[in-house]
Tab-separated table of C-alpha atoms and ligand atoms in Angstrom:
chain	number	residue	atom	x	y	z
A	1	MET	CA	0.000	0.000	0.000
A	2	SER	CA	1.205	3.530	-0.668
A	3	TYR	CA	-0.066	6.949	0.348
A	4	LYS	CA	-0.837	9.428	-2.409
A	5	ILE	CA	0.312	12.837	-1.196
A	6	THR	CA	0.087	16.243	-2.845
A	7	LEU	CA	3.557	17.799	-2.650
A	8	LEU	CA	3.754	21.579	-3.025
A	9	PRO	CA	7.464	22.520	-2.875
A	10	GLY	CA	6.747	26.269	-2.980
A	11	ASP	CA	9.533	28.756	-3.681
A	12	GLY	CA	12.575	30.313	-1.989
A	13	VAL	CA	14.034	27.580	0.239
A	14	GLY	CA	10.826	25.532	-0.213
A	15	PRO	CA	12.085	23.100	-2.894
A	16	GLU	CA	15.242	22.338	-0.855
A	17	VAL	CA	13.479	21.690	2.451
A	18	THR	CA	10.665	19.649	0.886
A	19	ALA	CA	13.220	17.447	-0.942
A	20	ALA	CA	14.863	16.856	2.450
A	21	ALA	CA	11.527	15.954	4.058
A	22	VAL	CA	10.673	13.543	1.237
A	23	LYS	CA	14.037	11.807	1.682
A	24	VAL	CA	13.476	11.358	5.435
A	25	LEU	CA	9.843	10.258	5.029
A	26	GLU	CA	10.879	7.642	2.478
A	27	ALA	CA	13.621	6.395	4.826
A	28	THR	CA	10.842	5.161	7.160
A	29	GLY	CA	10.077	2.434	4.595
A	30	ILE	CA	6.526	3.686	4.085
A	31	LYS	CA	5.567	3.984	0.414
A	32	PHE	CA	4.460	7.353	-0.908
A	33	GLU	CA	3.232	8.428	-4.303
A	34	TRP	CA	4.008	12.143	-4.566
A	35	GLU	CA	1.847	14.326	-6.783
A	36	THR	CA	4.168	17.337	-7.147
A	37	ILE	CA	2.618	20.656	-8.162
A	38	ASP	CA	4.237	24.078	-8.519
A	39	ILE	CA	2.825	26.936	-6.487
A	40	GLY	CA	4.295	30.389	-5.842
A	41	GLU	CA	6.819	32.033	-8.146
A	42	SER	CA	7.420	29.043	-10.419
A	43	ALA	CA	3.660	28.589	-10.881
A	44	ILE	CA	3.307	32.203	-12.006
A	45	LYS	CA	5.777	31.519	-14.805
A	46	LYS	CA	4.055	28.254	-15.787
A	47	HIS	CA	0.370	28.949	-15.134
A	48	GLY	CA	0.110	32.741	-14.749
A	49	THR	CA	-1.094	32.360	-11.162
A	50	PRO	CA	0.710	31.473	-7.915
A	51	LEU	CA	-2.066	29.072	-6.931
A	52	PRO	CA	-3.222	27.053	-9.963
A	53	ASP	CA	-6.502	25.150	-9.710
A	54	ILE	CA	-4.648	21.855	-10.214
A	55	ALA	CA	-3.063	22.318	-6.777
A	56	LEU	CA	-6.462	22.709	-5.118
A	57	GLU	CA	-7.917	19.803	-7.138
A	58	SER	CA	-5.014	17.553	-6.167
A	59	LEU	CA	-5.409	18.388	-2.468
A	60	ARG	CA	-9.169	17.807	-2.624
A	61	ARG	CA	-8.569	14.454	-4.290
A	62	ASN	CA	-5.696	13.191	-2.101
A	63	LYS	CA	-6.988	14.850	1.090
A	64	ILE	CA	-3.462	15.241	2.377
A	65	GLY	CA	-0.504	17.365	1.398
A	66	LEU	CA	2.987	18.472	2.337
A	67	LYS	CA	3.934	22.038	1.474
A	68	GLY	CA	7.050	24.185	1.415
A	69	PRO	CA	6.924	27.905	2.137
A	70	VAL	CA	5.792	30.418	-0.473
A	71	THR	CA	6.854	34.057	-0.845
A	72	THR	CA	4.212	36.740	-0.397
A	73	PRO	CA	5.426	40.090	-1.715
A	74	LEU	CA	4.586	42.892	0.735
A	75	GLY	CA	1.818	45.385	-0.105
A	76	SER	CA	0.611	44.975	-3.678
A	77	GLY	CA	1.389	41.963	-5.899
A	78	PHE	CA	-0.300	38.574	-5.669
A	79	ARG	CA	-2.293	37.850	-2.569
A	80	SER	CA	-0.971	35.318	-0.116
A	81	VAL	CA	-1.066	31.769	-1.455
A	82	ASN	CA	-1.047	30.533	2.134
A	83	VAL	CA	-4.098	32.522	3.183
A	84	ALA	CA	-5.878	31.536	-0.062
A	85	LEU	CA	-5.136	27.817	0.466
A	86	ARG	CA	-6.491	27.899	4.010
A	87	GLN	CA	-9.623	29.783	2.965
A	88	LYS	CA	-10.385	27.865	-0.241
A	89	LEU	CA	-9.919	24.439	1.365
A	90	ASP	CA	-11.392	25.543	4.698
A	91	LEU	CA	-8.225	24.486	6.556
A	92	TYR	CA	-9.519	26.149	9.667
A	93	ALA	CA	-7.203	24.785	12.355
A	94	CYS	CA	-3.581	25.782	12.096
A	95	VAL	CA	-1.863	23.539	14.647
A	96	ARG	CA	1.698	24.449	15.541
A	97	PRO	CA	3.508	22.433	18.210
A	98	ALA	CA	6.637	23.980	19.752
A	99	ARG	CA	8.810	21.319	21.379
A	100	SER	CA	12.354	22.059	22.428
A	101	ILE	CA	14.944	19.657	21.169
A	102	ALA	CA	17.861	19.163	23.543
A	103	GLY	CA	20.574	21.731	23.048
A	104	GLU	CA	23.092	23.509	25.176
A	105	GLY	CA	22.767	27.233	25.057
A	106	THR	CA	19.008	27.287	24.362
A	107	ARG	CA	17.198	29.576	26.757
A	108	TYR	CA	14.524	26.957	27.491
A	109	LYS	CA	15.161	23.223	27.524
A	110	ASP	CA	11.691	21.801	28.026
A	111	ILE	CA	9.232	23.752	25.952
A	112	ASP	CA	6.169	21.734	24.984
A	113	LEU	CA	3.427	24.044	23.731
A	114	VAL	CA	0.822	23.844	20.978
A	115	ILE	CA	-0.737	26.845	19.274
A	116	VAL	CA	-4.160	26.170	17.745
A	117	ARG	CA	-4.916	29.124	15.504
A	118	GLU	CA	-8.142	29.852	13.645
A	119	ALA	CA	-6.956	30.241	10.051
A	120	THR	CA	-9.878	31.296	7.883
A	121	GLU	CA	-11.204	34.591	9.261
A	122	GLY	CA	-10.229	37.401	11.661
A	123	LEU	CA	-7.851	40.066	10.411
A	124	TYR	CA	-6.752	37.775	7.564
A	125	SER	CA	-10.229	37.686	6.004
A	126	GLY	CA	-8.918	39.819	3.160
A	127	VAL	CA	-11.615	42.516	3.517
A	128	GLU	CA	-9.718	45.764	3.218
A	129	SER	CA	-10.481	49.227	1.888
A	130	TRP	CA	-9.225	52.788	1.735
A	131	THR	CA	-11.123	55.426	3.683
A	132	ASP	CA	-10.978	57.854	0.731
A	133	GLU	CA	-9.591	58.306	-2.772
A	134	GLN	CA	-6.428	59.920	-1.429
A	135	LYS	CA	-5.696	56.752	0.545
A	136	SER	CA	-5.255	58.830	3.662
A	137	GLY	CA	-6.497	55.922	5.782
A	138	ALA	CA	-6.969	52.176	5.484
A	139	ILE	CA	-9.367	49.661	7.026
A	140	THR	CA	-8.728	45.939	7.555
A	141	GLU	CA	-11.830	44.196	8.854
A	142	ASN	CA	-11.507	41.748	11.717
A	143	ILE	CA	-14.335	39.356	10.899
A	144	ILE	CA	-15.127	36.951	13.721
A	145	THR	CA	-18.116	34.611	13.588
A	146	ARG	CA	-19.711	32.525	16.308
A	147	SER	CA	-19.645	29.349	14.214
A	148	LYS	CA	-15.934	29.605	13.417
A	149	CYS	CA	-15.076	30.425	17.041
A	150	GLU	CA	-17.041	27.368	18.135
A	151	ARG	CA	-15.311	25.190	15.578
A	152	ILE	CA	-11.760	26.207	16.512
A	153	VAL	CA	-12.310	26.186	20.274
A	154	ARG	CA	-13.921	22.759	20.084
A	155	TYR	CA	-11.017	21.555	17.928
A	156	ALA	CA	-8.548	22.725	20.606
A	157	PHE	CA	-10.393	20.934	23.425
A	158	GLU	CA	-10.813	17.757	21.366
A	159	TYR	CA	-7.107	17.920	20.470
A	160	ALA	CA	-6.194	18.365	24.153
A	161	ARG	CA	-8.319	15.354	25.109
A	162	ARG	CA	-7.009	13.148	22.283
A	163	GLU	CA	-3.350	14.058	22.839
A	164	LYS	CA	-3.701	13.896	26.648
A	165	ARG	CA	-2.583	17.489	27.124
A	166	ARG	CA	-2.673	19.282	30.478
A	167	LYS	CA	-4.726	22.377	29.828
A	168	VAL	CA	-6.206	24.802	27.265
A	169	THR	CA	-5.744	28.570	27.353
A	170	GLY	CA	-7.996	30.853	25.278
A	171	VAL	CA	-6.233	34.010	24.084
A	172	HIS	CA	-7.994	37.195	22.932
A	173	LYS	CA	-8.186	40.955	23.416
A	174	ALA	CA	-11.784	41.178	24.572
A	175	ASN	CA	-11.119	44.144	26.862
A	176	ILE	CA	-10.429	46.439	23.880
A	177	MET	CA	-12.082	44.678	20.936
A	178	LYS	CA	-15.448	44.348	22.639
A	179	PHE	CA	-17.205	42.828	19.618
A	180	ALA	CA	-14.677	40.585	17.846
A	181	GLY	CA	-12.661	39.745	20.962
A	182	GLY	CA	-15.801	39.617	23.109
A	183	LEU	CA	-17.462	37.081	20.826
A	184	PHE	CA	-14.414	34.795	20.868
A	185	GLN	CA	-14.265	35.075	24.670
A	186	GLU	CA	-17.968	34.308	25.093
A	187	VAL	CA	-17.798	31.226	22.859
A	188	TYR	CA	-14.558	30.064	24.487
A	189	ARG	CA	-16.198	30.179	27.923
A	190	GLU	CA	-19.307	28.313	26.735
A	191	ILE	CA	-17.297	25.510	25.189
A	192	ALA	CA	-14.737	25.259	27.998
A	193	LYS	CA	-17.659	24.472	30.349
A	194	GLN	CA	-18.469	21.411	28.223
A	195	TYR	CA	-14.969	19.955	28.800
A	196	THR	CA	-14.886	19.573	32.555
A	197	ASP	CA	-12.065	16.998	32.286
A	198	ILE	CA	-9.667	19.563	30.790
A	199	PRO	CA	-8.482	22.485	32.930
A	200	SER	CA	-8.787	25.801	31.089
A	201	ASP	CA	-8.050	29.473	31.547
A	202	GLU	CA	-7.857	32.699	29.513
A	203	ARG	CA	-5.276	35.375	28.849
A	204	LEU	CA	-5.241	38.706	27.069
A	205	VAL	CA	-2.802	38.435	24.168
A	206	ASP	CA	-0.324	41.030	25.452
A	207	ASN	CA	-0.131	39.334	28.841
A	208	MET	CA	0.160	35.958	27.068
A	209	CYS	CA	3.345	37.110	25.305
A	210	MET	CA	4.919	38.154	28.594
A	211	GLN	CA	3.797	34.980	30.392
A	212	LEU	CA	5.168	32.743	27.642
A	213	VAL	CA	8.595	34.316	27.898
A	214	LYS	CA	8.594	34.328	31.699
A	215	LYS	CA	7.004	30.997	32.600
A	216	PRO	CA	6.168	28.938	29.517
A	217	GLU	CA	5.903	25.751	31.602
A	218	GLU	CA	2.539	26.962	32.946
A	219	TYR	CA	0.930	26.727	29.495
A	220	ASP	CA	0.099	23.866	27.198
A	221	VAL	CA	-2.483	24.197	24.382
A	222	ILE	CA	-3.258	27.788	23.364
A	223	VAL	CA	-6.286	28.526	21.169
A	224	THR	CA	-6.735	31.900	19.525
A	225	THR	CA	-7.774	33.911	16.479
A	226	ASN	CA	-5.827	34.238	13.234
A	227	LEU	CA	-3.381	37.135	13.688
A	228	PHE	CA	-2.711	36.423	17.380
A	229	GLY	CA	-2.023	32.781	16.531
A	230	ASP	CA	0.358	33.767	13.750
A	231	ILE	CA	2.367	35.960	16.107
A	232	LEU	CA	2.237	33.622	19.103
A	233	SER	CA	3.405	30.649	17.036
A	234	ASP	CA	6.533	32.530	15.959
A	235	LEU	CA	7.094	33.419	19.614
A	236	THR	CA	6.740	29.801	20.756
A	237	ALA	CA	8.934	28.662	17.835
A	238	GLY	CA	11.601	31.025	19.152
A	239	LEU	CA	11.236	29.648	22.669
A	240	ALA	CA	11.703	26.115	21.375
A	241	GLY	CA	14.869	26.800	19.409
A	242	GLY	CA	13.988	28.831	16.346
A	243	LEU	CA	11.973	28.898	13.142
A	244	GLY	CA	14.201	26.269	11.588
A	245	MET	CA	12.610	23.631	13.803
A	246	ALA	CA	8.935	24.645	13.993
A	247	PRO	CA	6.452	22.462	12.070
A	248	GLY	CA	2.746	22.932	11.500
A	249	GLY	CA	-0.439	21.457	10.126
A	250	ASN	CA	-3.431	23.152	8.503
A	251	ILE	CA	-6.366	20.925	9.274
A	252	GLY	CA	-9.855	20.984	7.769
A	253	GLU	CA	-12.767	18.540	7.731
A	254	ALA	CA	-11.791	17.227	4.293
A	255	VAL	CA	-8.127	18.087	3.730
A	256	ALA	CA	-4.983	18.372	5.877
A	257	LEU	CA	-1.910	20.250	4.644
A	258	PHE	CA	1.368	20.194	6.567
A	259	GLU	CA	3.994	22.920	6.338
A	260	PRO	CA	6.665	24.607	8.462
A	261	VAL	CA	5.973	27.808	10.383
A	262	HIS	CA	8.846	29.574	8.619
A	263	GLY	CA	8.644	31.422	5.324
A	264	SER	CA	10.574	31.139	2.073
A	265	ALA	CA	13.718	32.852	3.506
A	266	PRO	CA	14.539	34.215	0.014
A	267	LYS	CA	18.016	35.378	0.988
A	268	TYR	CA	19.029	31.734	1.576
A	269	ALA	CA	17.276	30.217	-1.463
A	270	GLY	CA	19.362	27.761	-3.474
A	271	GLN	CA	22.265	27.766	-0.995
A	272	ASP	CA	21.681	24.345	0.598
A	273	LYS	CA	21.972	26.152	3.904
A	274	VAL	CA	18.798	26.440	5.991
A	275	ASN	CA	17.592	23.994	8.598
A	276	PRO	CA	15.390	21.258	7.056
A	277	VAL	CA	13.980	20.133	10.429
A	278	ALA	CA	10.811	22.280	10.377
A	279	GLU	CA	9.770	20.703	7.066
A	280	ILE	CA	10.888	17.223	8.190
A	281	LEU	CA	8.845	17.536	11.398
A	282	SER	CA	5.884	18.768	9.329
A	283	GLY	CA	6.230	15.391	7.611
A	284	GLU	CA	6.307	13.760	11.038
A	285	LEU	CA	3.006	15.488	11.902
A	286	MET	CA	1.638	14.250	8.575
A	287	LEU	CA	2.581	10.662	9.485
A	288	LYS	CA	0.790	10.992	12.834
A	289	HIS	CA	-2.271	12.301	10.985
A	290	LEU	CA	-2.119	9.217	8.736
A	291	GLY	CA	-1.978	7.016	11.837
A	292	GLU	CA	1.671	6.013	11.183
A	293	LYS	CA	2.731	6.613	14.778
A	294	ALA	CA	5.754	4.272	14.816
A	295	ALA	CA	7.287	5.876	11.721
A	296	ALA	CA	6.603	9.360	13.138
A	297	GLU	CA	8.364	8.363	16.350
A	298	LYS	CA	11.427	7.226	14.386
A	299	ILE	CA	11.673	10.613	12.676
A	300	TRP	CA	11.296	12.486	15.972
A	301	LYS	CA	13.999	10.336	17.592
A	302	ALA	CA	16.390	10.733	14.660
A	303	VAL	CA	15.921	14.523	14.627
A	304	CYS	CA	16.533	14.699	18.392
A	305	GLU	CA	19.656	12.551	18.098
A	306	VAL	CA	21.165	14.566	15.260
A	307	ILE	CA	20.522	17.848	17.051
A	308	THR	CA	21.817	16.528	20.374
A	309	GLU	CA	24.975	15.082	18.808
A	310	LYS	CA	25.603	18.363	16.948
A	311	LYS	CA	27.934	16.759	14.455
A	312	VAL	CA	25.864	17.448	11.366
A	313	VAL	CA	23.701	20.534	11.956
A	314	THR	CA	22.901	23.586	9.858
A	315	TYR	CA	24.224	27.087	10.550
A	316	ASP	CA	21.369	28.166	12.854
A	317	LEU	CA	22.200	25.325	15.286
A	318	ALA	CA	25.921	26.049	15.098
A	319	LEU	CA	25.557	29.670	16.171
A	320	PRO	CA	27.233	30.643	19.458
A	321	GLY	CA	23.847	31.371	21.110
A	322	TYR	CA	22.659	27.834	20.455
A	323	THR	CA	25.642	25.799	21.447
A	324	ALA	CA	28.319	26.159	24.091
A	325	ARG	CA	30.702	24.104	21.935
A	326	PRO	CA	32.096	25.407	18.639
A	327	VAL	CA	30.374	23.524	15.803
A	328	LYS	CA	31.173	23.655	12.111
A	329	PRO	CA	27.899	24.213	10.227
A	330	SER	CA	26.822	21.531	7.767
A	331	LYS	CA	24.701	21.886	4.671
A	332	LEU	CA	20.932	21.393	4.613
A	333	SER	CA	21.327	18.231	2.503
A	334	GLU	CA	24.019	16.822	4.822
A	335	MET	CA	21.799	17.237	7.870
A	336	ALA	CA	18.837	15.702	6.029
A	337	ASN	CA	20.987	12.736	4.905
A	338	GLU	CA	22.117	12.168	8.480
A	339	ILE	CA	18.528	12.192	9.771
A	340	ALA	CA	17.428	9.870	6.942
A	341	ARG	CA	20.341	7.497	7.668
A	342	LYS	CA	19.327	7.225	11.326
A	343	VAL	CA	15.664	6.716	10.441
A	344	SER	CA	16.500	3.902	8.011
A	345	GLU	CA	18.648	2.164	10.657
A	346	MET	CA	15.957	2.251	13.401
B	1	LIG	P1	11.157	33.647	6.968
B	1	LIG	O1	10.600	32.650	7.920
B	1	LIG	O2	11.199	33.242	5.536
B	1	LIG	O3	12.633	34.020	7.400
B	1	LIG	C1	12.960	34.818	8.502
B	1	LIG	C2	14.327	34.420	9.007
B	1	LIG	O4	14.183	33.245	9.782
B	1	LIG	C3	15.324	34.043	7.909
B	1	LIG	O5	15.998	35.151	7.404
B	1	LIG	C4	16.217	33.109	8.653
B	1	LIG	O6	17.127	33.857	9.400
B	1	LIG	C5	15.276	32.398	9.590
B	1	LIG	N1	14.803	31.138	9.020
B	1	LIG	C6	13.639	30.881	8.402
B	1	LIG	N2	13.558	29.605	8.046
B	1	LIG	C7	14.696	29.030	8.466
B	1	LIG	C8	15.216	27.701	8.388
B	1	LIG	N3	14.534	26.693	7.809
B	1	LIG	N4	16.429	27.473	8.913
B	1	LIG	C9	17.131	28.437	9.497
B	1	LIG	N5	16.695	29.711	9.607
B	1	LIG	C10	15.491	29.997	9.082
B	1	LIG	O7	10.302	34.975	7.179
B	1	LIG	P2	10.225	36.298	6.319
B	1	LIG	O8	11.595	36.695	5.848
B	1	LIG	O9	9.414	37.214	7.125
B	1	LIG	O10	9.354	35.891	5.065
B	1	LIG	C11	9.876	35.550	3.777
B	1	LIG	C12	8.716	35.254	2.850
B	1	LIG	O11	8.047	34.059	3.277
B	1	LIG	C13	7.641	36.344	2.837
B	1	LIG	O12	7.239	36.543	1.504
B	1	LIG	C14	6.527	35.784	3.681
B	1	LIG	O13	5.272	36.278	3.321
B	1	LIG	C15	6.646	34.307	3.352
B	1	LIG	N6	6.077	33.418	4.389
B	1	LIG	C16	5.505	32.274	3.934
B	1	LIG	C17	5.007	31.359	4.854
B	1	LIG	C18	4.406	30.108	4.330
B	1	LIG	O14	4.588	29.768	3.178
B	1	LIG	N7	3.649	29.384	5.154
B	1	LIG	C19	5.130	31.613	6.228
B	1	LIG	C20	5.759	32.771	6.657
B	1	LIG	C21	6.235	33.670	5.723
């Protein structure tokens, strides 16, 4: 039996990190049939659009995908492929675990947090306008609906129950945004009451940032709206060792698409330099989603071993802040080969 997976390498460092993830996934011995489709800059050249319909059709058909990052030019230019994918496929739950992987020199050694971010509405709804013809002001609408709050909060509590997590924290800014924040808060409280087996609390987003830096061990699963979740997941990625190691999944009722938290890092594109672990661990999350727990465990163990040994690690893990010992940085492909070698020997 083999799994048919939609593979979207993306652009920037995307093709390099997805090739690394494919190598490691295949080292588990599981059979995959990859349906590879260009999105982002290469798709514009080929199809005239960064998100061709064939990508959406493939994901709808295969129901599961692995994606590399895609560049979103600031301001004008094409709209975000990432936001469009989440909205068009209704990938409403963006799940981003932040787990620290042993390393001297990291500020925190035992981070284990999960951000569950609503990914289809809020400030990323794409409803924007100018206040006048002179563009002297701009409006971005923060659309929050009861049904989507219910869906994401329920997802977070179900996730916490299924994964045997300790607690759920709802994050909002209901004190200032009385309508949008207030609605999320109200729904969060209603649903939390239905999960008496899971301890829960709430934080305002500004306080949450401070608390996460000061005492991250007090938190576990964090559920929040789109923009707050985007920001908090970069923060928790930083706590756990950096963007190079932060994976994610975009989960909907019909389709699940796994991708790293980091972007296309254009300044490193084509240099065989960046850390492939975030994409590899996105593959690990994909295996768990497929029910391939033993293979996922092998990948996690191999990644932990390679990072702990620090013989073959990319530049970000060889920086003085990350390690007390001097380490010569390896290439992306060398680190991926080392992880794949360990996986195949387990
Ligand atoms: P970025 O994540 O691409 O890079 C920021 C910095 O983080 C890099 O300069 C690098 O120092 C570090 N970094 C990122 N990935 C790394 C890795 N694998 N290993 C080691 N270090 C790594 O963020 P950015 O520069 O703000 O965004 C670049 C582009 O990516 C933008 O167009 C943005 O819109 C897009 N983006 C895409 C996604 C996605 O596809 N899901 C997510 C975030 C950003």
